[in-house]
mmCIF file of C-alpha atoms in Angstrom:
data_model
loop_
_atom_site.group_PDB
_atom_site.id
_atom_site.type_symbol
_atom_site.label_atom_id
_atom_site.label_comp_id
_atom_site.label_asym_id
_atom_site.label_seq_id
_atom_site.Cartn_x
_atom_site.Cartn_y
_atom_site.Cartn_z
ATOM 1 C CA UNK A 1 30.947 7.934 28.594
ATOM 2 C CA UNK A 2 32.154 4.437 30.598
ATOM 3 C CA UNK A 3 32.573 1.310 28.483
ATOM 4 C CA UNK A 4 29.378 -0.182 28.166
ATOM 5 C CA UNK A 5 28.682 -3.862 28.676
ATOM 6 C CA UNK A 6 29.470 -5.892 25.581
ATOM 7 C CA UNK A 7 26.765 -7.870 23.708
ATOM 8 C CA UNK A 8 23.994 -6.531 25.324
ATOM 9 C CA UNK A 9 20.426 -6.155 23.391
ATOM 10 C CA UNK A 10 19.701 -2.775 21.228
ATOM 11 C CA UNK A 11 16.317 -2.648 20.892
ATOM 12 C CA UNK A 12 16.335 1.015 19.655
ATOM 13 C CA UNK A 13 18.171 -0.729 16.782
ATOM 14 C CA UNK A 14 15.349 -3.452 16.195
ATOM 15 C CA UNK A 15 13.166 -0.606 15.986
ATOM 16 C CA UNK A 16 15.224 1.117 13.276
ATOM 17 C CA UNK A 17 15.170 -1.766 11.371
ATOM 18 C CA UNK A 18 11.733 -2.004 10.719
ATOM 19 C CA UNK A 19 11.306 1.775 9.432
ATOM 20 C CA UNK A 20 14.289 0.920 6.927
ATOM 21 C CA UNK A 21 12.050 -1.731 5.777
ATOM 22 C CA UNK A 22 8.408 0.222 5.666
ATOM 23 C CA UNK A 23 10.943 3.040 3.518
ATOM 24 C CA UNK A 24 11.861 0.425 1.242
ATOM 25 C CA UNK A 25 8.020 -1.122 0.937
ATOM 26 C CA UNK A 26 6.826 2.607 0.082
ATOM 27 C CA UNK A 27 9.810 3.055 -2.456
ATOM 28 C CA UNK A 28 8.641 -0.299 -4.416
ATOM 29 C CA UNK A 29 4.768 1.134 -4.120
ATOM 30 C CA UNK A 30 5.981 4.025 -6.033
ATOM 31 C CA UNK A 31 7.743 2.448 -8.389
ATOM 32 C CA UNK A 32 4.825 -0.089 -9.292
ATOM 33 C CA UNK A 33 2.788 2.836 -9.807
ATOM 34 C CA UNK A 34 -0.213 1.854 -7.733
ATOM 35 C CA UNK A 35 -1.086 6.179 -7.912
ATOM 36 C CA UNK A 36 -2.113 7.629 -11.229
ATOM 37 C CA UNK A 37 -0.524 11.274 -11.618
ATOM 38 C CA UNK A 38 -1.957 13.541 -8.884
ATOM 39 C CA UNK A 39 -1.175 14.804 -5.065
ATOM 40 C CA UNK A 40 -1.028 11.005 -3.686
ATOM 41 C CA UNK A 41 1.784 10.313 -6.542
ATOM 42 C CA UNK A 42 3.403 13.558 -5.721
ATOM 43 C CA UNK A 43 3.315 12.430 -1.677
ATOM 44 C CA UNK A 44 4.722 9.049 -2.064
ATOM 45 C CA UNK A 45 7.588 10.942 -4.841
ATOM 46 C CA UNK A 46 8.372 13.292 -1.846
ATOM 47 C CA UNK A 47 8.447 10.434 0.998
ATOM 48 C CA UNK A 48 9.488 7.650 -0.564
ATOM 49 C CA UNK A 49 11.678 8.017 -3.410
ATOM 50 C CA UNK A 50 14.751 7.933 -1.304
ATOM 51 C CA UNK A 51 13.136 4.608 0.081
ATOM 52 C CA UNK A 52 16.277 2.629 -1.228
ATOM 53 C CA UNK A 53 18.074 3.955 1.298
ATOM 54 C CA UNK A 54 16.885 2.038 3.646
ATOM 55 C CA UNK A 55 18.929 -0.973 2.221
ATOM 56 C CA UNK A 56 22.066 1.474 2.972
ATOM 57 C CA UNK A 57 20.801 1.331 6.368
ATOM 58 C CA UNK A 58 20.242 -2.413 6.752
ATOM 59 C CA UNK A 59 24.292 -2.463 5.560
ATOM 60 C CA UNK A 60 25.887 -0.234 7.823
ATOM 61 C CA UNK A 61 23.415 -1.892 10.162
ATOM 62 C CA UNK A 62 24.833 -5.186 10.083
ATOM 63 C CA UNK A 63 28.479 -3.847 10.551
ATOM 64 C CA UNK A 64 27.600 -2.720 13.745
ATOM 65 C CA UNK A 65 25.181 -5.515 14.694
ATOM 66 C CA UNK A 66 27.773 -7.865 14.290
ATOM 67 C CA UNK A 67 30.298 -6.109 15.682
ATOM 68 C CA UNK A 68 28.624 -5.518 18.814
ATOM 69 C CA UNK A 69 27.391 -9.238 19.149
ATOM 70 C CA UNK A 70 30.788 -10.720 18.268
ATOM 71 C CA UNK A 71 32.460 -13.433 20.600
ATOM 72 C CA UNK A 72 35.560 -13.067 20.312
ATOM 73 C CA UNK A 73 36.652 -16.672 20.935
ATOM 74 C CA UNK A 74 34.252 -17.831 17.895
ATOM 75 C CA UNK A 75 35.344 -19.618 15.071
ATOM 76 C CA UNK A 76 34.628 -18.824 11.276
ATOM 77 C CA UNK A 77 32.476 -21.553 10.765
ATOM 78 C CA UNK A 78 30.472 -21.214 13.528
ATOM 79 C CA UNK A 79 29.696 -17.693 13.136
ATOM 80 C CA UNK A 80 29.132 -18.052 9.409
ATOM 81 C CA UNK A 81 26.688 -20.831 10.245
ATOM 82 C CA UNK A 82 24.372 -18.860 12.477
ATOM 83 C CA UNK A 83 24.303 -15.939 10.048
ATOM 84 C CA UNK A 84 22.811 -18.422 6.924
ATOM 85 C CA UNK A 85 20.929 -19.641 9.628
ATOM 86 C CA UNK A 86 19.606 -16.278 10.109
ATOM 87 C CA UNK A 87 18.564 -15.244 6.533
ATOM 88 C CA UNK A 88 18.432 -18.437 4.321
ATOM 89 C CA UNK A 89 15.031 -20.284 5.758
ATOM 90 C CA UNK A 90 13.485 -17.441 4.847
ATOM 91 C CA UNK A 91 14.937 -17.412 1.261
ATOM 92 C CA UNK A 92 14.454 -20.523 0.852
ATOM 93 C CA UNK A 93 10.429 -19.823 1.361
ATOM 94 C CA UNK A 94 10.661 -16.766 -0.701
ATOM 95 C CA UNK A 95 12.171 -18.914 -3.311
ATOM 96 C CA UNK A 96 9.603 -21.468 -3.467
ATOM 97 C CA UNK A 97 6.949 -18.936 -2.955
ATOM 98 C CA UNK A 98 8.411 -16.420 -6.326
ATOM 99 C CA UNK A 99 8.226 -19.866 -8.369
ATOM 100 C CA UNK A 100 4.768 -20.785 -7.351
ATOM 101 C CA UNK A 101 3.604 -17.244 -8.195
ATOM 102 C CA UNK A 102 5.185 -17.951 -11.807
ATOM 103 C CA UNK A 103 3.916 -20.997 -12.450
ATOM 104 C CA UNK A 104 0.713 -20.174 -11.827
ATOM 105 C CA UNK A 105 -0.033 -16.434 -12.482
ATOM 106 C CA UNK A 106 2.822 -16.105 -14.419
ATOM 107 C CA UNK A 107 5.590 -13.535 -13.859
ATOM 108 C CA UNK A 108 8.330 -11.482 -16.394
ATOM 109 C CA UNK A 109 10.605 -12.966 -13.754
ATOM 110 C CA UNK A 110 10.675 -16.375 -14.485
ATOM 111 C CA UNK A 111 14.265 -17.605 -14.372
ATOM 112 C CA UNK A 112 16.207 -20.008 -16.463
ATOM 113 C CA UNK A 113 17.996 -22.956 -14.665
ATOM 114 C CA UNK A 114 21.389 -20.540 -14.700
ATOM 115 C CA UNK A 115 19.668 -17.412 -12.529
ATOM 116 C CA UNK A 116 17.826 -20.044 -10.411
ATOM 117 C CA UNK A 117 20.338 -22.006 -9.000
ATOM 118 C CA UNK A 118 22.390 -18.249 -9.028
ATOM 119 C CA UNK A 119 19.283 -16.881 -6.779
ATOM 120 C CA UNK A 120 19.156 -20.384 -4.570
ATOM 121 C CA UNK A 121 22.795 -20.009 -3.488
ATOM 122 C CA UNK A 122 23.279 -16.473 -2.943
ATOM 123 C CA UNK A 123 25.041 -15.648 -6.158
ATOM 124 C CA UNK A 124 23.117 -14.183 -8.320
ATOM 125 C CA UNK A 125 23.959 -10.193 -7.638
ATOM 126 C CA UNK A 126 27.389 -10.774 -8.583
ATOM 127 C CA UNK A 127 25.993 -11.159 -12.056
ATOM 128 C CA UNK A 128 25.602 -7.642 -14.254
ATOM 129 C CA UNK A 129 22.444 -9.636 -16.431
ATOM 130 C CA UNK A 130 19.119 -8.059 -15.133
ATOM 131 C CA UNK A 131 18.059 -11.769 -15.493
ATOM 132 C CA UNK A 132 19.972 -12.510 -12.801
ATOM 133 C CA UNK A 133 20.154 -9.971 -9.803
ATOM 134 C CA UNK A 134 16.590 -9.588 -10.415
ATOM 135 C CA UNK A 135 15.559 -13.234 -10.580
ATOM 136 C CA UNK A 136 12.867 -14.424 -8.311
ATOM 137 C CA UNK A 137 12.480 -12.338 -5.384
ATOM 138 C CA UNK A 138 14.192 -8.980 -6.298
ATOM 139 C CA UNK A 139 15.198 -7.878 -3.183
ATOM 140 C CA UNK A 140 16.944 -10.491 -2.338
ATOM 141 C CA UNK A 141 20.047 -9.096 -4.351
ATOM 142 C CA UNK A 142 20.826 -7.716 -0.615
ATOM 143 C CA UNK A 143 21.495 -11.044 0.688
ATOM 144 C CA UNK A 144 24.030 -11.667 -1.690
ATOM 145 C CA UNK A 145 25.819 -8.563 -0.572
ATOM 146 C CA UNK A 146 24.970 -9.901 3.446
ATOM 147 C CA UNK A 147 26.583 -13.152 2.255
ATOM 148 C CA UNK A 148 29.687 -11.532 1.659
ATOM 149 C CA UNK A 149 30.051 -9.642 4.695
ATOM 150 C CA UNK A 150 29.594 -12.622 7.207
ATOM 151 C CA UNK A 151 32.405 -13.982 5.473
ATOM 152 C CA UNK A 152 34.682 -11.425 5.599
ATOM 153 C CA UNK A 153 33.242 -10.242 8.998
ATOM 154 C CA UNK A 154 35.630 -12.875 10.824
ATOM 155 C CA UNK A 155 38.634 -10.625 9.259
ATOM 156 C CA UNK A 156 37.424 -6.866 9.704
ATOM 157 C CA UNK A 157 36.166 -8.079 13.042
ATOM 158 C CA UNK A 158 39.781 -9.390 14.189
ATOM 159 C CA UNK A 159 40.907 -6.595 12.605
ATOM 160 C CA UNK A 160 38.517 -4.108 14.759
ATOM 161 C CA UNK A 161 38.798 -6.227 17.896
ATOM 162 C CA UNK A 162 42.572 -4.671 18.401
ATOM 163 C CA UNK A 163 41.917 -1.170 17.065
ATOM 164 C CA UNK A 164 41.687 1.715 19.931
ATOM 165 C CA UNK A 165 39.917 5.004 19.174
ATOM 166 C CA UNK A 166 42.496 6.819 17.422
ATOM 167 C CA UNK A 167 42.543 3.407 14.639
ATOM 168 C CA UNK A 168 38.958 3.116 14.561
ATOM 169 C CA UNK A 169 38.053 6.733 13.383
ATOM 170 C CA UNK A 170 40.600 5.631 10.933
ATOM 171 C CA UNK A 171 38.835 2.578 10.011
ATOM 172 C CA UNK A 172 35.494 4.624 9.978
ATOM 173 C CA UNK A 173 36.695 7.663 7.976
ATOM 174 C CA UNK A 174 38.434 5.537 5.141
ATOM 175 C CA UNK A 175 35.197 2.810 4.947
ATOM 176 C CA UNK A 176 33.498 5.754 4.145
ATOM 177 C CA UNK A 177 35.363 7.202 1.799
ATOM 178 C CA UNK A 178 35.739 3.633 -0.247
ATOM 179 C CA UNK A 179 31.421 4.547 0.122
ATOM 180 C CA UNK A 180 31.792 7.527 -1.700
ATOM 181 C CA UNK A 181 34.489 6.894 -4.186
ATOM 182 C CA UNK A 182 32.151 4.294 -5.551
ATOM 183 C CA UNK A 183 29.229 6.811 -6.806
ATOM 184 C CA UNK A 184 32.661 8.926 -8.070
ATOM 185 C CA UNK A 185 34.336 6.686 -10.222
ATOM 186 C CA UNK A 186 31.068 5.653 -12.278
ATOM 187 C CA UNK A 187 30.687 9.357 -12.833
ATOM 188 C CA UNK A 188 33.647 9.967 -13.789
ATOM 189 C CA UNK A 189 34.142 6.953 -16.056
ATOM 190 C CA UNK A 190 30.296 5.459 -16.728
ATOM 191 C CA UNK A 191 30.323 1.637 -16.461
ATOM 192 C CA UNK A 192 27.486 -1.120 -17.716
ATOM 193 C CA UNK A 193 27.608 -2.847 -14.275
ATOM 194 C CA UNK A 194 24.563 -2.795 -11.952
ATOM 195 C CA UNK A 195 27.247 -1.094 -9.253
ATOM 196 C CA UNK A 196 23.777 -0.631 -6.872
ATOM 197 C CA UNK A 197 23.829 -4.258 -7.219
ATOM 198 C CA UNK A 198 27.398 -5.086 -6.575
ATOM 199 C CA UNK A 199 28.323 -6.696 -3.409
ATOM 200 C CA UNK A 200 32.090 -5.568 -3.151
ATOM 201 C CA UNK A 201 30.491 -2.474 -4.083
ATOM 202 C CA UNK A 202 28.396 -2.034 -1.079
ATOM 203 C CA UNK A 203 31.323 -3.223 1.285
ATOM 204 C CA UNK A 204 32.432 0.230 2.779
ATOM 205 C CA UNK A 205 29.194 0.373 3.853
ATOM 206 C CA UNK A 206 29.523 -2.615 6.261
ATOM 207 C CA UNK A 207 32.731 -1.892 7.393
ATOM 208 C CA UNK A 208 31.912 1.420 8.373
ATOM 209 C CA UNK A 209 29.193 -0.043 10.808
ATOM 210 C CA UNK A 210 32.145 -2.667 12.343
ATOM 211 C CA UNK A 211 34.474 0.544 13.020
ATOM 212 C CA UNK A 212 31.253 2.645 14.394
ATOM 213 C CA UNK A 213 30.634 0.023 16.704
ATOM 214 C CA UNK A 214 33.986 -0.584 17.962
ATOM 215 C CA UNK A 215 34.141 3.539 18.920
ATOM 216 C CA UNK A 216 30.264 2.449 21.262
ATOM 217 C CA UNK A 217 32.399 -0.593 22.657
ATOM 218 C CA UNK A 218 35.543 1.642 23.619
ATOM 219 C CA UNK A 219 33.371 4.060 25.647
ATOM 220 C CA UNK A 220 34.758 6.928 22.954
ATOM 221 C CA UNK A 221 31.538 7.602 20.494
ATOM 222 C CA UNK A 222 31.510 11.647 20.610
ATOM 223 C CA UNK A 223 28.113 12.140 18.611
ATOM 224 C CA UNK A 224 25.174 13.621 19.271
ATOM 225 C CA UNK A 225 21.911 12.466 20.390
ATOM 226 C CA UNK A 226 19.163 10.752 18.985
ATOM 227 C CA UNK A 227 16.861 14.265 18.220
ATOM 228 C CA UNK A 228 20.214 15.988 16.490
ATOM 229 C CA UNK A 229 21.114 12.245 14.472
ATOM 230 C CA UNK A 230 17.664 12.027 13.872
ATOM 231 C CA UNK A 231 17.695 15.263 11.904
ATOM 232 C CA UNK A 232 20.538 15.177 10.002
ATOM 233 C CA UNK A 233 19.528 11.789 8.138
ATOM 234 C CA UNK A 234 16.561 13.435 7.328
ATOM 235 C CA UNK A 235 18.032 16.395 5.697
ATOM 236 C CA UNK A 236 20.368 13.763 4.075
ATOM 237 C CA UNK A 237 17.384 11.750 2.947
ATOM 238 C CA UNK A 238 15.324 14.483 1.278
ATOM 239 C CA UNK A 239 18.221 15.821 -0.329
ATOM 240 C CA UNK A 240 18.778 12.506 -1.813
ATOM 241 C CA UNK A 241 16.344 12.932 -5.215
ATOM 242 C CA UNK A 242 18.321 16.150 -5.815
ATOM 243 C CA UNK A 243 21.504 14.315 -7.086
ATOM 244 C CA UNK A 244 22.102 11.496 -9.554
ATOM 245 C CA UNK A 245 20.740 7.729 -8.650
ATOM 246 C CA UNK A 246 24.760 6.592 -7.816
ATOM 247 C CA UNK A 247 25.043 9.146 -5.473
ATOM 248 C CA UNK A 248 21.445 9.374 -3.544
ATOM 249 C CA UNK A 249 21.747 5.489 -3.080
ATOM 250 C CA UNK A 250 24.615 6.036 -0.674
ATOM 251 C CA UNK A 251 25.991 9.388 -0.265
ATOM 252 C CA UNK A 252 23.183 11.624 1.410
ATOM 253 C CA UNK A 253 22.436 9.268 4.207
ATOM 254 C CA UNK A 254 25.604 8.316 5.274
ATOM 255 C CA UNK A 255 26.644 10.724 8.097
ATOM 256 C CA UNK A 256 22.851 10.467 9.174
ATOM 257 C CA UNK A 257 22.540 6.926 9.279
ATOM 258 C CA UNK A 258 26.727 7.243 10.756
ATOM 259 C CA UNK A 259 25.086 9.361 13.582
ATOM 260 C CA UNK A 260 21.736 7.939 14.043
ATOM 261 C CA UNK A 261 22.970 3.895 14.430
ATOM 262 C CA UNK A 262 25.556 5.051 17.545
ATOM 263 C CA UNK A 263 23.167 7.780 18.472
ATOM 264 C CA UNK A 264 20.343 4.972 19.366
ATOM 265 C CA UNK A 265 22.668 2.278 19.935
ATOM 266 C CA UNK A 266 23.913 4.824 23.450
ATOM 267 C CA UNK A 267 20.366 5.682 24.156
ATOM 268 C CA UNK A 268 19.445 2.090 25.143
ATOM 269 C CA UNK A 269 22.963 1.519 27.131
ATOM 270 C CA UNK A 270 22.662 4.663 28.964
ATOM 271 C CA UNK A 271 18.623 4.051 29.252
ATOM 272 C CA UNK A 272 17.650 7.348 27.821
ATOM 273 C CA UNK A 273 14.636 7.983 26.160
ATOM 274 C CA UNK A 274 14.029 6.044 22.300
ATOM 275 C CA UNK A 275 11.112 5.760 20.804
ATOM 276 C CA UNK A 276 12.132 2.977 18.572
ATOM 277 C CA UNK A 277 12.528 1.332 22.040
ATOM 278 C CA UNK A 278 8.921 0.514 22.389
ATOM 279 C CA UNK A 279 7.859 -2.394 22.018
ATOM 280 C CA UNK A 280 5.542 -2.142 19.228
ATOM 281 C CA UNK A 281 8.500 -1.065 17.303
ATOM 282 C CA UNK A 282 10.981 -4.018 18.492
ATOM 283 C CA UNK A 283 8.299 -6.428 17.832
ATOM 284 C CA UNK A 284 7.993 -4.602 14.085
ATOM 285 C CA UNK A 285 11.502 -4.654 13.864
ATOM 286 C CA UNK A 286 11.793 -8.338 14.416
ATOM 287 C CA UNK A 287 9.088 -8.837 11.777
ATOM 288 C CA UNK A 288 11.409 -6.930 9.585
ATOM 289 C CA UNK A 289 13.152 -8.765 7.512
ATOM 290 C CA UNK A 290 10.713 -11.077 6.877
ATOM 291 C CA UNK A 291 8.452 -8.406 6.067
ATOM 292 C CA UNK A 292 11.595 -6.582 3.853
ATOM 293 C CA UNK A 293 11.602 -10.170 1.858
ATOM 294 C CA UNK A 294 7.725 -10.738 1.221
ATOM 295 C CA UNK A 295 6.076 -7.544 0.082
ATOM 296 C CA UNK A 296 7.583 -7.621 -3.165
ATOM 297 C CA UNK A 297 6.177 -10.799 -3.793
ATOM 298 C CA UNK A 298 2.920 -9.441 -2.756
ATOM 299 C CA UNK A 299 2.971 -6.188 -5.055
ATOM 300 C CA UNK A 300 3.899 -8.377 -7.715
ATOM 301 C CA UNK A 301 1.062 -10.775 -7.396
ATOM 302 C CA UNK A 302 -1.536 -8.019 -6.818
ATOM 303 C CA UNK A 303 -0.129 -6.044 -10.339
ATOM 304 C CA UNK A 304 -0.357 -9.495 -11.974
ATOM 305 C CA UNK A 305 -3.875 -10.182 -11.054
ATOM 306 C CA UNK A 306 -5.537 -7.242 -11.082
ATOM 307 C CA UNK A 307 -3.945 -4.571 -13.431
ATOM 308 C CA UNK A 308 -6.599 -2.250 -12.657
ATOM 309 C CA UNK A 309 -5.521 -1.544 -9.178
ATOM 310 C CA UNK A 310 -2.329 0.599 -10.665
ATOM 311 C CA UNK A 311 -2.650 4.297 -11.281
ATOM 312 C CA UNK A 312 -5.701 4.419 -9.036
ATOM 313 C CA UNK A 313 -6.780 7.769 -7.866
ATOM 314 C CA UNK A 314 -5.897 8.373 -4.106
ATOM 315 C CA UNK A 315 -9.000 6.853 -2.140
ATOM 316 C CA UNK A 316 -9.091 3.904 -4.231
ATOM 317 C CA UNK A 317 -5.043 3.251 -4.480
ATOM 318 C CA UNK A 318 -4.519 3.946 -0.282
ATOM 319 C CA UNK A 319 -7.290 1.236 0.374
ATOM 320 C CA UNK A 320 -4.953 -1.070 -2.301
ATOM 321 C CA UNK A 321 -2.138 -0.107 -0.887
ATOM 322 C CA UNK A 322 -3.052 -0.523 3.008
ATOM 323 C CA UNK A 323 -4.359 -3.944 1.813
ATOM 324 C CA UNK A 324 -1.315 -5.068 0.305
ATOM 325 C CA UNK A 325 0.732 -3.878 3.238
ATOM 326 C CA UNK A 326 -1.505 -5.675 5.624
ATOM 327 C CA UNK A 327 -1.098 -8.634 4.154
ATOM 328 C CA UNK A 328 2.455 -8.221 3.724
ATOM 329 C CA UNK A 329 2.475 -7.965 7.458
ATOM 330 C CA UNK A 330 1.019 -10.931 8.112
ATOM 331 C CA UNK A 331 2.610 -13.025 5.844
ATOM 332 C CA UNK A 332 5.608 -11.153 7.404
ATOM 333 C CA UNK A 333 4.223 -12.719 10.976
ATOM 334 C CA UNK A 334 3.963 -16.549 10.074
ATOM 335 C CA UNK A 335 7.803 -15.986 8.132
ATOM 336 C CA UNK A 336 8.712 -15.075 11.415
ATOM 337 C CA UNK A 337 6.753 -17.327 14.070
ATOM 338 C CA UNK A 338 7.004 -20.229 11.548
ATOM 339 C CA UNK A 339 10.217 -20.501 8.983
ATOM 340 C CA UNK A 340 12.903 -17.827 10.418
ATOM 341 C CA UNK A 341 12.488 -18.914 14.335
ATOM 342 C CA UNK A 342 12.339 -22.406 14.214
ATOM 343 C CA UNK A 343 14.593 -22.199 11.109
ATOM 344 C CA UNK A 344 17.466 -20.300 12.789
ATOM 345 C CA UNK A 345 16.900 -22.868 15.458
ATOM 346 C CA UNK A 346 17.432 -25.930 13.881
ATOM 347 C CA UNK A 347 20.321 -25.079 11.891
ATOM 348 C CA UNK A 348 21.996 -23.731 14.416
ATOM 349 C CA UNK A 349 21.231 -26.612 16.947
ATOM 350 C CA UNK A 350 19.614 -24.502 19.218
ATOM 351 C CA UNK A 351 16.733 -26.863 20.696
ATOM 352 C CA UNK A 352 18.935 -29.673 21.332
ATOM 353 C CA UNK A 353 21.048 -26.584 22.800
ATOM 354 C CA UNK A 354 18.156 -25.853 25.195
ATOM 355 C CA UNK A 355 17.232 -28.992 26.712
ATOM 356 C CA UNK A 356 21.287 -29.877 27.823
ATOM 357 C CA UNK A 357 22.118 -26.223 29.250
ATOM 358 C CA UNK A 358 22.176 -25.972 32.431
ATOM 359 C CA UNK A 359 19.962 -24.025 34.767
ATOM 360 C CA UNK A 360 21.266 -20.533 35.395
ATOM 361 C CA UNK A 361 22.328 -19.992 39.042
#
């Protein structure tokens, strides 16, 4: 296929984004237990308990994301700055919001002044104590491991930048190897650490989206389609709660979500037909990582203060459970419209940015 033009907007990717997200909000209702033993438990077992995935997905995600966006003339420090700017309002927020929960409904994870000021800076996942990667608002372990890639992105991306098809199938085929050799070696020899957890752990995974996107850039991604992608992640993803935890966290996705990101990414340069184009699904997807950062908070708060609403039979627990993802949504919404737009903005300059630019010709 011809080069495509660099930089250019991926909705189909957007759209992705968000059903990593809704994967990872049905995981967590499973895991809180909000169905008592029956077919509804059983249904959200079969479709959701490979729901962590979808974090895999956010990280090979970014690789490519990054890649694809990168300017090649741009400095560390400038690109580091726009990616805080991109994630940390809305920390902040979810911060101040897990602490207000604690205070006054009270919460197991209430965090000492070590874990807190961990959580507040983006540290806290490099830490093996439970008390620590799990502090606050547990998903935000993730960011930790996002922290690390946008500042090491400046070196694989200069690295990528002069690779040509031949090096980056290399670069692909031995990130993803470094994927899989992590589930291996705590099989073979069975370590204490939180390795799920582990942001140098989870690197491969991020570098394999940088080389992925470099093949799209060159004009030489061979996949296939969206429809065949499609269907091998998810024969990867219910195969996942057939092998041990280490390996269905990372393993049985990766050549779908390898085939899928590339897959979609060509659909919307080539103008082919994506569903996750729409723009329902773009809009979701831009809600997403609010959305990915809130609804813990809001399962937590709803176990808290009502403890009858978990192990609910199935008409009672799906009207809990639609309730608690509607209002995850919204709260998802005003994150969006109100701390991560105007957020990004600010730190980033981009206001004062708006009113000097010139008009385009």
């Amino acid at each position: 296929m011809p080069s495509p033009p660099l930089g250019g907007r991926l909705p189909s990717l957007t759209g992705l984004r968000w059903v990593a997200a809704f994967l990872v909000f049905g995981m967590h209702v499973r895991n809180f237990g909000f169905f008592g033993p029956g077919p509804a438990a059983n249904v959200m077992a079969t479709v959701f308990q490979a729901g962590g995935t979808g974090v895999s997905f956010f990280f090979i995600l970014s690789g490519f994301v990054l890649m694809w966006s990168s300017r090649p003339k741009d400095t560390a420090l400038g690109f580091l700055r726009r990616r805080v700017a991109r994630i940390y309002p809305v920390h902040l927020v979810c911060v101040l919001a897990a602490l207000l929960l604690a205070v006054t409904i009270g919460s197991e994870m209430t965090p000492g002044a070590g874990p807190l000021l961990a959580n507040v800076f983006l540290l806290h996942s490099w830490s093996p104590d439970y008390n620590y990667y799990q502090s606050l608002d547990p998903v935000s372990w993730s960011l930790v491991c996002e922290l690390l890639f946008y500042v090491s992105f400046p070196l694989f991306g200069r690295l990528a930048r002069h690779l040509q098809a031949r090096g980056a199938v290399v670069f692909a085929v031995a990130s993803a190897v470094a994927v899989v050799a992590v589930p291996v070696a705590i099989t073979v020899h069975p370590i204490s650490w939180p390795i799920y957890f582990f942001p140098l752990a989870r690197l491969g995974e991020f570098t394999l989206g940088i080389a992925l996107a470099r093949l799209v850039m060159l004009g030489r991604w061979r996949g296939p389609g969206l429809d065949v992608a499609l269907a091998v992640t998810l024969i990867g993803y219910f195969v996942v709660p057939a092998l041990p935890n280490a390996f269905g966290n990372t393993f049985c996705t990766l050549l779908g979500f390898s085939l899928l990101i590339p897959a979609a990414a060509t659909a919307d340069i080539r103008g082919t037909h994506s569903v996750w184009r729409k723009p329902a699904m773009e809009r979701l997807g831009e809600w997403s990582f609010s959305f990915y950062m809130v609804h813990v908070l809001v399962l937590g708060a709803v176990k808290t203060l009502l403890p009858g609403a978990i192990s609910l039979s199935a008409p009672a627990g799906l009207v809990v459970v639609l309730a608690m993802f509607a209002v995850s949504l919204g709260l998802a919404w005003a994150l969006y419209t109100f701390v991560e737009t105007p957020g990004r903005k600010f730190i980033t300059g981009g206001r004062k940015k708006a009113k000097t630019a010139p008009s385009p010709a």
